[in-house]
XYZ file of C-alpha atoms in Angstrom:
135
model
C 76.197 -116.338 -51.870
C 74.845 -119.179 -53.868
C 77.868 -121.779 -53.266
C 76.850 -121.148 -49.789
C 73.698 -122.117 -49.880
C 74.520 -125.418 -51.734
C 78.255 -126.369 -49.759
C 80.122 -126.240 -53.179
C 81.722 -123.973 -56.207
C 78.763 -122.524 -58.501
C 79.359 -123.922 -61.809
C 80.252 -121.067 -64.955
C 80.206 -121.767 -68.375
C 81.136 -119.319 -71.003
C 78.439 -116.736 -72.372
C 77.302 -117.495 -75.884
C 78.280 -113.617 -77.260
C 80.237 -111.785 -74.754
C 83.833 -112.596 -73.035
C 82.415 -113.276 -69.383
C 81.302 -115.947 -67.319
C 77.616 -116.873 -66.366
C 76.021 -119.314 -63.954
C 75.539 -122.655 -65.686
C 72.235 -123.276 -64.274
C 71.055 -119.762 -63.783
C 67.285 -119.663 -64.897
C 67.429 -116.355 -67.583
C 70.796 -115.004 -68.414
C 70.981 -112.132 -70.636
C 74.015 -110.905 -72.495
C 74.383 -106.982 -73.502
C 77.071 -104.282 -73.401
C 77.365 -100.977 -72.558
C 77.270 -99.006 -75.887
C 80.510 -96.533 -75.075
C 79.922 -93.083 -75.111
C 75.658 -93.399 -75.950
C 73.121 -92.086 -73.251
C 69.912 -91.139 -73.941
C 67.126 -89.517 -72.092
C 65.061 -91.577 -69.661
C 61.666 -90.223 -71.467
C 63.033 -90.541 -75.012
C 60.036 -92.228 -75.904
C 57.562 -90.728 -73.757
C 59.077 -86.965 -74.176
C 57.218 -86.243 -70.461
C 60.131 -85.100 -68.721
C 59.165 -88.136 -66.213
C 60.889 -91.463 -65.178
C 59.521 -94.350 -65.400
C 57.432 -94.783 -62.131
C 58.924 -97.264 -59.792
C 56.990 -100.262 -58.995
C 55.353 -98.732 -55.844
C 53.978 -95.741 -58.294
C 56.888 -93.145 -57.604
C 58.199 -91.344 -60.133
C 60.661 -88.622 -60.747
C 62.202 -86.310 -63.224
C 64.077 -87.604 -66.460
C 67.873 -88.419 -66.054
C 69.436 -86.149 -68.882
C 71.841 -89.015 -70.058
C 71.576 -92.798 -68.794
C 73.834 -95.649 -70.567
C 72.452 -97.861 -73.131
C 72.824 -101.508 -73.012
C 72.831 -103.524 -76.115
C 71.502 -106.675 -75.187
C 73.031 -110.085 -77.493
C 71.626 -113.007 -75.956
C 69.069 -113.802 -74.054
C 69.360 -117.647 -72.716
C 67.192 -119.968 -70.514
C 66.433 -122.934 -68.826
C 63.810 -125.247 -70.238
C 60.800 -124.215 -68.596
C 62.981 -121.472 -66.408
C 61.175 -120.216 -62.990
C 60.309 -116.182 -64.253
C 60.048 -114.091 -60.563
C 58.659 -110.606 -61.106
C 57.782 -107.725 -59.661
C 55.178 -105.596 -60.838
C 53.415 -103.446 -59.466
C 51.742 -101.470 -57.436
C 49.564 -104.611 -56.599
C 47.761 -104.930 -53.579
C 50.467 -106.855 -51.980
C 53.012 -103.976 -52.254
C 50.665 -101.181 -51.853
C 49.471 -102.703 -48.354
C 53.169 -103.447 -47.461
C 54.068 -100.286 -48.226
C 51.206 -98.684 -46.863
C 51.630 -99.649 -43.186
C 55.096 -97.590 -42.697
C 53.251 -94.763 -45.347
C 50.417 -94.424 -42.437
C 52.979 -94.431 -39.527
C 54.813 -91.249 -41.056
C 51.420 -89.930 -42.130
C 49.768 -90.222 -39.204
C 52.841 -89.259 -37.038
C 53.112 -85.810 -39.640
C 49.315 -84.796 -39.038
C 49.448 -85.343 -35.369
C 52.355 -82.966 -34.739
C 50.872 -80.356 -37.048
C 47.398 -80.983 -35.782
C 47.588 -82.730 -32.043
C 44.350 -84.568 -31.171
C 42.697 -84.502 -34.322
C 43.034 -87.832 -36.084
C 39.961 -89.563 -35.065
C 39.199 -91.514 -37.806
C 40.614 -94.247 -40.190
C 40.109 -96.811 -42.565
C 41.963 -99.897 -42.532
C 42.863 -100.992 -45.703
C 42.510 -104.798 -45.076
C 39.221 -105.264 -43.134
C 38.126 -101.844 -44.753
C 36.056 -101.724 -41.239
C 35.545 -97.812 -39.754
C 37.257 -96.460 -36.620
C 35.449 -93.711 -35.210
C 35.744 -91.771 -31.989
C 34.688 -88.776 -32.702
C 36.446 -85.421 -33.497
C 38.253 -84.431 -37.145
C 37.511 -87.083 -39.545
C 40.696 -87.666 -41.882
C-alpha cells in the first residue's frame, strides 16, 4: 500500500539482527523472534486470570499459552513521528459510545417498549426529559 501512495517501489534495507527486510524510512522498526516452542500465560505477571483490557476497557479471560517474542533491535528515525493509542480517552469512549447507546437503547426498548424517556448526552451533558421511566 505505501508504493501506492508515493507512485514508486518502497525502499528495504536489511534489519540490523534478523534475516528480513524492513522499510528504509519506516519511523520505529523493531526486530524480535518468535522464541520456538515458549508460551506463557497472558496474566503471568498479574496471576488474575484476566487479559489485558483492550484499549476501549474490555477485557477477557487469560489465553493459557500465547507466543513469546524476543525482541533484538529496536531502530528509529531521528526525531521519528510516535502514533498511539491509548486509551479509553474521551475520544474513544464517545466514539464508541454512540453505536454502545444504539444497541443499548434498541435492547431496553424491546424488553421494555415505551419506557426510555430520559437521557444524557455525553457531549453537551444537557437533560432530555419527557416524562415516564427515567434510565
Amino acid at each position: 500500500m505505501p508504493a501506492r501512495c508515493v507512485a514508486r517501489a518502497v525502499e528495504m534495507v536489511q534489519c540490523k539482527t534478523i534475516n528480513e527486510k524492513a522499510i528504509a524510512h519506516a519511523e520505529i522498526v523493531i526486530e524480535g523472534e518468535l522464541v520456538p516452542n515458549v508460551r506463557v500465560r497472558e496474566d503471568q505477571n498479574t496471576h488474575t486470570g484476566r487479559a489485558m483490557p483492550e484499549f476501549p476497557g474490555y477485557t477477557g479471560e487469560a489465553k493459557e499459552a500465547i507466543p513469546v517474542i524476543k525482541v533484538k533491535a529496536v531502530t528509529h528515525r531521528t526525531q521519528p513521528i510516535w502514533r498511539t493509542t491509548v486509551g479509553p480517552g474521551e475520544e474513544h469512549v464517545n466514539m464508541a459510545g454512540i453505536p454502545t447507546e444504539a444497541s443499548i437503547l434498541d435492547m431496553v426498548e424491546r424488553a421494555m417498549p415505551g419506557q426510555i424517556t430520559q437521557r444524557l448526552r455525553p457531549l453537551g451533558r444537557r437533560r432530555q426529559t419527557t416524562g415516564g421511566t427515567a434510565i
